[in-house]
mmCIF file of C-alpha atoms in Angstrom:
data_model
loop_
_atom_site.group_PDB
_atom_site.id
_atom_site.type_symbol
_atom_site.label_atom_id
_atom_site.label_comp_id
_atom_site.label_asym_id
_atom_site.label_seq_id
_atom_site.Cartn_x
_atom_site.Cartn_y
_atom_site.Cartn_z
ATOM 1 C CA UNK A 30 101.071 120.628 128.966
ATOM 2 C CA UNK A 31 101.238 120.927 125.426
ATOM 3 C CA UNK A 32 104.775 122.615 125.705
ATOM 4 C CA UNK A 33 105.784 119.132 127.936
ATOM 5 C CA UNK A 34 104.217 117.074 124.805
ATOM 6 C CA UNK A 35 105.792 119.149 122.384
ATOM 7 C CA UNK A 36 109.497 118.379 123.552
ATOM 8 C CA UNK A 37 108.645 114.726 124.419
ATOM 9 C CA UNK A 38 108.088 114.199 121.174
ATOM 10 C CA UNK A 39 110.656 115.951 119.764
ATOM 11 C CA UNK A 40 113.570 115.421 122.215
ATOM 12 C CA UNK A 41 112.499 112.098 123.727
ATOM 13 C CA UNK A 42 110.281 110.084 121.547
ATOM 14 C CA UNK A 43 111.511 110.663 117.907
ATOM 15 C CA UNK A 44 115.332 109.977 118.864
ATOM 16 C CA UNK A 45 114.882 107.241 121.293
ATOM 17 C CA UNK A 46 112.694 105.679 118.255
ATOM 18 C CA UNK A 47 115.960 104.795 116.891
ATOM 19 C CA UNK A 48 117.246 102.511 119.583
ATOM 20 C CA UNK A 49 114.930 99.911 119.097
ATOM 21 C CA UNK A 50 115.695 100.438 115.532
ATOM 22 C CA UNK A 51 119.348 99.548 115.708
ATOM 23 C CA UNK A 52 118.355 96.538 118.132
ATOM 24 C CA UNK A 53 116.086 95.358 115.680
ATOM 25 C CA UNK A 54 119.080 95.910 112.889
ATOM 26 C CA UNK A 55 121.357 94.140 115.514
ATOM 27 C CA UNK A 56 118.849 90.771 115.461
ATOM 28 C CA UNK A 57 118.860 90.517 112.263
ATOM 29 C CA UNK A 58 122.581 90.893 111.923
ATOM 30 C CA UNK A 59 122.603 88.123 114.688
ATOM 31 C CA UNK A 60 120.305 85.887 112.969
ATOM 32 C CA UNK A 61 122.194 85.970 109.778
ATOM 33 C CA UNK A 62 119.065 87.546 107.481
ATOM 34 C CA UNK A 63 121.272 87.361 104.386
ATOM 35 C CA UNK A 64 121.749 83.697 104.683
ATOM 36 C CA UNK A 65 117.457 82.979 104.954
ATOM 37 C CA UNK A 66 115.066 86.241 104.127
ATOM 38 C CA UNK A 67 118.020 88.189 102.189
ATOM 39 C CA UNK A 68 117.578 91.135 99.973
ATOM 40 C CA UNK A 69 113.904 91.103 100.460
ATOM 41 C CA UNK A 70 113.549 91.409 103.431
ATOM 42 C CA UNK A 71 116.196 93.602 103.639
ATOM 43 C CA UNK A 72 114.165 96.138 100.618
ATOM 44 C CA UNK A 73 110.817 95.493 103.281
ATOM 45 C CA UNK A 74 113.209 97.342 106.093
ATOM 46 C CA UNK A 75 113.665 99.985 103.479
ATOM 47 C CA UNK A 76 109.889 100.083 103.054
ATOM 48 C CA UNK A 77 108.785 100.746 106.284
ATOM 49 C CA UNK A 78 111.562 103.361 107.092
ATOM 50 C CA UNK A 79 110.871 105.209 103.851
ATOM 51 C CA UNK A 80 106.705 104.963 105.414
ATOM 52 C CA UNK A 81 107.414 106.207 108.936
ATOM 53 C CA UNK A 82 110.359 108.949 107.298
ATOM 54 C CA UNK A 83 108.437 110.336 104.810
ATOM 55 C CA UNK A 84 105.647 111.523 107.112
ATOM 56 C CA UNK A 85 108.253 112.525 109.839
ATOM 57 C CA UNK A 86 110.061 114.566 107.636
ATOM 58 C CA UNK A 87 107.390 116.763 106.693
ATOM 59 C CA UNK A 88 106.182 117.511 109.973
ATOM 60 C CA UNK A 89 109.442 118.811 110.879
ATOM 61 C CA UNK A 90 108.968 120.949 107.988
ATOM 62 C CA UNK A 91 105.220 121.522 107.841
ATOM 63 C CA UNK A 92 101.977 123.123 109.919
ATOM 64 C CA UNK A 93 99.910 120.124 110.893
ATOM 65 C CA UNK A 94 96.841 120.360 109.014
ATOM 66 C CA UNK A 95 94.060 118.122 107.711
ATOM 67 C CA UNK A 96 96.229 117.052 104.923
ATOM 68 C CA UNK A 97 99.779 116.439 106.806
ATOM 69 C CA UNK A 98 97.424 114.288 109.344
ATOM 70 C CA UNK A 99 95.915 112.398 106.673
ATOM 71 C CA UNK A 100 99.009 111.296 105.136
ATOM 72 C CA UNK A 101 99.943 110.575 108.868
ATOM 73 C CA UNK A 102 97.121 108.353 109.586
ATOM 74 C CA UNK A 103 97.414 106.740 106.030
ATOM 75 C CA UNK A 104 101.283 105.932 106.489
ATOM 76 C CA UNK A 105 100.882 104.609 109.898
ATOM 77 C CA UNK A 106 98.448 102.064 108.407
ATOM 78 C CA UNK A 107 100.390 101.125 105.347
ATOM 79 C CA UNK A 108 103.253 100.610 108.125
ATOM 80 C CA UNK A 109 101.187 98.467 110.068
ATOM 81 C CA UNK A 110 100.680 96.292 107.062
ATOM 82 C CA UNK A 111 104.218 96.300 105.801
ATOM 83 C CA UNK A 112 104.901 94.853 109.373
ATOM 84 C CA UNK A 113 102.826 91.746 109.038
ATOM 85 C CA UNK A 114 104.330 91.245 105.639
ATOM 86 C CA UNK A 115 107.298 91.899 106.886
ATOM 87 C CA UNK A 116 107.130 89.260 110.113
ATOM 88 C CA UNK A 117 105.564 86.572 107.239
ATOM 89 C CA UNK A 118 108.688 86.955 105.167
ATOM 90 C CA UNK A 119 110.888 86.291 107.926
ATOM 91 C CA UNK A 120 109.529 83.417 109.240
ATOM 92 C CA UNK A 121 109.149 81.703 106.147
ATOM 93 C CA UNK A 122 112.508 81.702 104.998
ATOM 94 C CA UNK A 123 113.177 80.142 108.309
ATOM 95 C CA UNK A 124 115.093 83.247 109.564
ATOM 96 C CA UNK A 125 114.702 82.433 113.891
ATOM 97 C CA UNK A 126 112.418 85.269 114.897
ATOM 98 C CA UNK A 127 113.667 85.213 118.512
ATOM 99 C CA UNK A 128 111.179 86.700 120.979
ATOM 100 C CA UNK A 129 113.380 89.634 121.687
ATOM 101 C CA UNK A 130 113.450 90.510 117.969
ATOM 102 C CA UNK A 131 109.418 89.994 118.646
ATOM 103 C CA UNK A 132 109.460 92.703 122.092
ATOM 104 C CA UNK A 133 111.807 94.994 119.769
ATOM 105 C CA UNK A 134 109.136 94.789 116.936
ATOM 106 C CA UNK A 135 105.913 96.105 119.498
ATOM 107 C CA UNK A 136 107.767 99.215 119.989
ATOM 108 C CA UNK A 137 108.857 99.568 116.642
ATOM 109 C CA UNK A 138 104.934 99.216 115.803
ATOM 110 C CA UNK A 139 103.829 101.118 118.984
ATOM 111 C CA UNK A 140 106.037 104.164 118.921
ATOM 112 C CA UNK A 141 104.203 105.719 115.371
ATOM 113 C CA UNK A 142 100.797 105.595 116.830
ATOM 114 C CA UNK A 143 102.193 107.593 120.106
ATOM 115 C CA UNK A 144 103.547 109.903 118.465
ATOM 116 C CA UNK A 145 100.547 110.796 116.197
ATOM 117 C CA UNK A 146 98.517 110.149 119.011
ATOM 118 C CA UNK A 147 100.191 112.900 120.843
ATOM 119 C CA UNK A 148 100.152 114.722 117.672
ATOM 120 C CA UNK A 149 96.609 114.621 117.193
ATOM 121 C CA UNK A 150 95.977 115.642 121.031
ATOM 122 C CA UNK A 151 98.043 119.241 120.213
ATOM 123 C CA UNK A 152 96.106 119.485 117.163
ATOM 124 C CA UNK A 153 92.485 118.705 118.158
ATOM 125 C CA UNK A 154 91.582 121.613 116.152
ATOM 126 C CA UNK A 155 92.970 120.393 113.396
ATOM 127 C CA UNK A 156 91.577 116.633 113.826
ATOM 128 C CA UNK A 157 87.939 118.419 114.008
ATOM 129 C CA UNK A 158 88.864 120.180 110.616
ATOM 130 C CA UNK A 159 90.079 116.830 108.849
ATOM 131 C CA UNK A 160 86.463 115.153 110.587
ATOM 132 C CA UNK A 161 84.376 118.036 108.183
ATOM 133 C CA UNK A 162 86.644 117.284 105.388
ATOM 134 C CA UNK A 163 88.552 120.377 106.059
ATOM 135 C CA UNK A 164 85.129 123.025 105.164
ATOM 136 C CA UNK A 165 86.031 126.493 105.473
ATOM 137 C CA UNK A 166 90.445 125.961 106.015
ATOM 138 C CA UNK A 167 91.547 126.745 102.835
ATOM 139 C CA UNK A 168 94.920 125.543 104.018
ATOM 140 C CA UNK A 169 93.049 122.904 104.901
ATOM 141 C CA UNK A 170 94.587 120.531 102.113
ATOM 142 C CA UNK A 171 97.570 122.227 101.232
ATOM 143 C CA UNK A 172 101.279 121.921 102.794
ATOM 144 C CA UNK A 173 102.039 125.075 104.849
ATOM 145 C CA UNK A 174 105.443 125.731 105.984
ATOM 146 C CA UNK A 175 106.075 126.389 110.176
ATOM 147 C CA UNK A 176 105.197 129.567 110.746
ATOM 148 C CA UNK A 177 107.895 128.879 113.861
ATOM 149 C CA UNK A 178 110.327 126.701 112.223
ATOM 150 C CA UNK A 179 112.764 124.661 114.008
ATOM 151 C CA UNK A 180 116.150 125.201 114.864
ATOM 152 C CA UNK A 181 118.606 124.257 112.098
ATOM 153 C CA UNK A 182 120.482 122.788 114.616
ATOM 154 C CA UNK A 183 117.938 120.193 115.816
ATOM 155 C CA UNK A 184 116.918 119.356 112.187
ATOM 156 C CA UNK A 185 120.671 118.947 111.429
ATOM 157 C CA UNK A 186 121.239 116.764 114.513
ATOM 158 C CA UNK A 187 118.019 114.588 113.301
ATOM 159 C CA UNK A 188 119.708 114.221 110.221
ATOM 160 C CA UNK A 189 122.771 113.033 111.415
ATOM 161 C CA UNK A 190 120.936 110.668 113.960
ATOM 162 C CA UNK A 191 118.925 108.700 110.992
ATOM 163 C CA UNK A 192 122.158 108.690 108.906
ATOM 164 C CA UNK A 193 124.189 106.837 111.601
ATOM 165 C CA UNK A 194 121.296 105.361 113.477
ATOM 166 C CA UNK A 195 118.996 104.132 110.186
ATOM 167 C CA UNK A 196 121.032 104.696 106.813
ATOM 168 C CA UNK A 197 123.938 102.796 107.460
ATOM 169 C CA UNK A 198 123.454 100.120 109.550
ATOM 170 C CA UNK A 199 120.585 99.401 107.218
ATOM 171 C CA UNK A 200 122.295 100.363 104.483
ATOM 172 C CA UNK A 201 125.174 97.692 105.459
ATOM 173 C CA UNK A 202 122.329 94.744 105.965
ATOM 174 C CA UNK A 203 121.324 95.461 102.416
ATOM 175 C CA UNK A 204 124.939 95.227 100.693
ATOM 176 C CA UNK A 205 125.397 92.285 102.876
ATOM 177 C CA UNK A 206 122.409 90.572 101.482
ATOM 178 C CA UNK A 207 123.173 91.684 98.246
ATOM 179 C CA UNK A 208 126.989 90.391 98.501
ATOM 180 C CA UNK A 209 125.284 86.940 99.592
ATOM 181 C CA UNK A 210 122.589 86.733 97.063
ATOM 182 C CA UNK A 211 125.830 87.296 94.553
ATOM 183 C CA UNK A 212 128.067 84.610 96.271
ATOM 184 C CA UNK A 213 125.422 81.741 96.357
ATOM 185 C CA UNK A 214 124.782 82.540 92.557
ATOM 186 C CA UNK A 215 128.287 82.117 92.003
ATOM 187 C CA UNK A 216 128.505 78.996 93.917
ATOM 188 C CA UNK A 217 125.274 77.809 91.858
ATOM 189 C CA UNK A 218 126.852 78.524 88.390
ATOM 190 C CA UNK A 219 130.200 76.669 89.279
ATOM 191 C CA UNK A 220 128.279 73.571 90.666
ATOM 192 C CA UNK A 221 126.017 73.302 87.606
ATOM 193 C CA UNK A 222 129.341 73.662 85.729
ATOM 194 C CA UNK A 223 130.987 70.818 87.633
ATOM 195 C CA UNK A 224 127.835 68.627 86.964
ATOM 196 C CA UNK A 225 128.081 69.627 83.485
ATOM 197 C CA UNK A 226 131.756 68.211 82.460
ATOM 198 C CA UNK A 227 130.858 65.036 84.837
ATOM 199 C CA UNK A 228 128.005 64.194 82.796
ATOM 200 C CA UNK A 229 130.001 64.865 79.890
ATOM 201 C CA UNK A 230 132.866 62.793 80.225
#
């Protein structure tokens, strides 16, 4: 059984993760986000990829411990959060938040507490350690690299699947915003120009 997890969550969760991720990247694209939220909503995308990445990365690299599940638990909450902010920002710029884009975000929110839920359930041991504060581990609260690391090959293909499937077409919503945010500026300056010799001829 905890073979089965271990692949699910390595070979099924983690890179199907990345189709709702592109969906999502596809609604906003659809909903023109650089013409309503723009570049800051755009930087709140960055946010929460940089919060579920960050603890992703090192447990690819990294023995779960006490520590590695604490920053865990503590991303997937500051996630959580960033969501809601995120949502807020969206609607109040007027950007439609279709009710697709709404389905796409519950398993954009879901997915990081089944994963560490499944997580956790390998590593009850571990979760009992973190529950005593780690007393008696003194690994307990220090990173420790895989004593069976992963295949090169699988963390390569990861890294090529976030670059394609995260980096750029994220990447490309934030230069679009940014190109927009520049364009309307420019657009402001010449009008405030025009108004400027009117009044002053």
């Amino acid at each position: 059984m905890g073979e089965a997890t271990t692949r699910f969550l390595l070979y099924g969760l983690l890179p199907g993760w990345l189709v709702p991720g592109l969906a999502d990247w596809a609604m906003h694209r659809r909903t023109r986000i650089e013409d309503t939220a723009g570049t800051r909503e755009s930087l709140i995308h960055a946010l929460m990829m940089a919060e579920v990445g960050a603890p992703i990365a090192l447990t690819l690299r990294y023995e779960v411990n006490p520590l590695l599940l604490s920053v865990q638990l503590g991303a997937a909450a500051v996630h959580e959060a960033t969501a809601l902010w995120d949502v807020r920002t969206a609607v109040h710029s007027d950007r439609e938040v279709k009710p697709v884009e709404q389905h796409i975000h519950s398993f954009l929110e879901s997915l990081p507490f089944g994963g560490l839920a499944s997580l956790m359930c390998l590593h009850a041991g571990q979760v009992r350690s973190l529950l005593r504060g780690g007393r008696g581990d003194p690994d307990a609260w220090r990173l420790v690299p895989r004593r069976r690391p992963l295949p090169a090959g699988y963390l390569a293909a990861v890294g090529v699947a976030v670059g394609v499937g995260v980096l750029l077409p994220y990447g490309e919503e934030l230069v679009r915003c940014r190109r927009a945010a520049r364009a309307r500026k420019r657009r402001a300056r010449a009008h405030r120009a025009v108004l400027r010799r009117v009044k002053g001829s």
